[in-house]
């Protein structure tokens, strides 16, 4: 197997037991499907599988999973098309984690444009995939179909409205977009350039564009809070941390 990770089973056993999730894996490599079946089942989760894009899309629409793990290069419909179709046709937001080969890494931007929520580059470690799937499932599980939940933070991905606990965050447009980008990437760190790409996707951003908007966001989100949620990762970028 090209993505060997011998510790899958051990790691699965020793992790604290999170709520079981149901994952749909759309992947044409049989060896990878078998590895992922063992990974999810050993950790107490349920995984279903499709070997091509058309079946994967049909299964996801018929019985929406908590997380869709979607290979980019697939026979039939490719991963980007599946993702686009899913976004158009599904009646709820299904979080999508895209798998991509290293030589197709540029496609990750295209993948996000098609509506993927996260991505992993092959070869990847099993525990990393599992952790990303659990994070995706958790932040989509608040009950409201378009709401992202991270600790006490709620962000509506359509309107950009956000609140922390009972306190609504009155955010101007750009800080609200920054918060949504960070919430969609959670728990990952976004680099400055990733963040700029997501906040100004179709425009040339102003110079040093983030500084003042991050200040406004930090004031609104973390002022007076015991545990700040917006964290600067020095030399890398920014991320949100859950406050629970
Ligand atoms: Ca493939």
mmCIF file of C-alpha atoms in Angstrom, residues 29 58 77 91 129 131 143 148 162 179 205 213 225 231:
data_model
loop_
_atom_site.group_PDB
_atom_site.id
_atom_site.type_symbol
_atom_site.label_atom_id
_atom_site.label_comp_id
_atom_site.label_asym_id
_atom_site.label_seq_id
_atom_site.Cartn_x
_atom_site.Cartn_y
_atom_site.Cartn_z
ATOM 1 C CA UNK A 29 -8.254 2.307 -5.284
ATOM 2 C CA UNK A 58 -26.106 8.784 -5.858
ATOM 3 C CA UNK A 77 -17.539 11.636 -12.599
ATOM 4 C CA UNK A 91 -30.958 19.445 0.590
ATOM 5 C CA UNK A 129 -7.815 11.432 8.106
ATOM 6 C CA UNK A 131 -9.198 13.335 13.062
ATOM 7 C CA UNK A 143 -28.547 20.977 14.225
ATOM 8 C CA UNK A 148 -20.957 25.827 11.850
ATOM 9 C CA UNK A 162 -22.102 34.801 14.115
ATOM 10 C CA UNK A 179 -14.324 34.434 10.595
ATOM 11 C CA UNK A 205 -6.655 42.529 -2.072
ATOM 12 C CA UNK A 213 -9.779 43.445 9.971
ATOM 13 C CA UNK A 225 -13.586 36.187 27.107
ATOM 14 C CA UNK A 231 -5.097 32.425 17.677
#
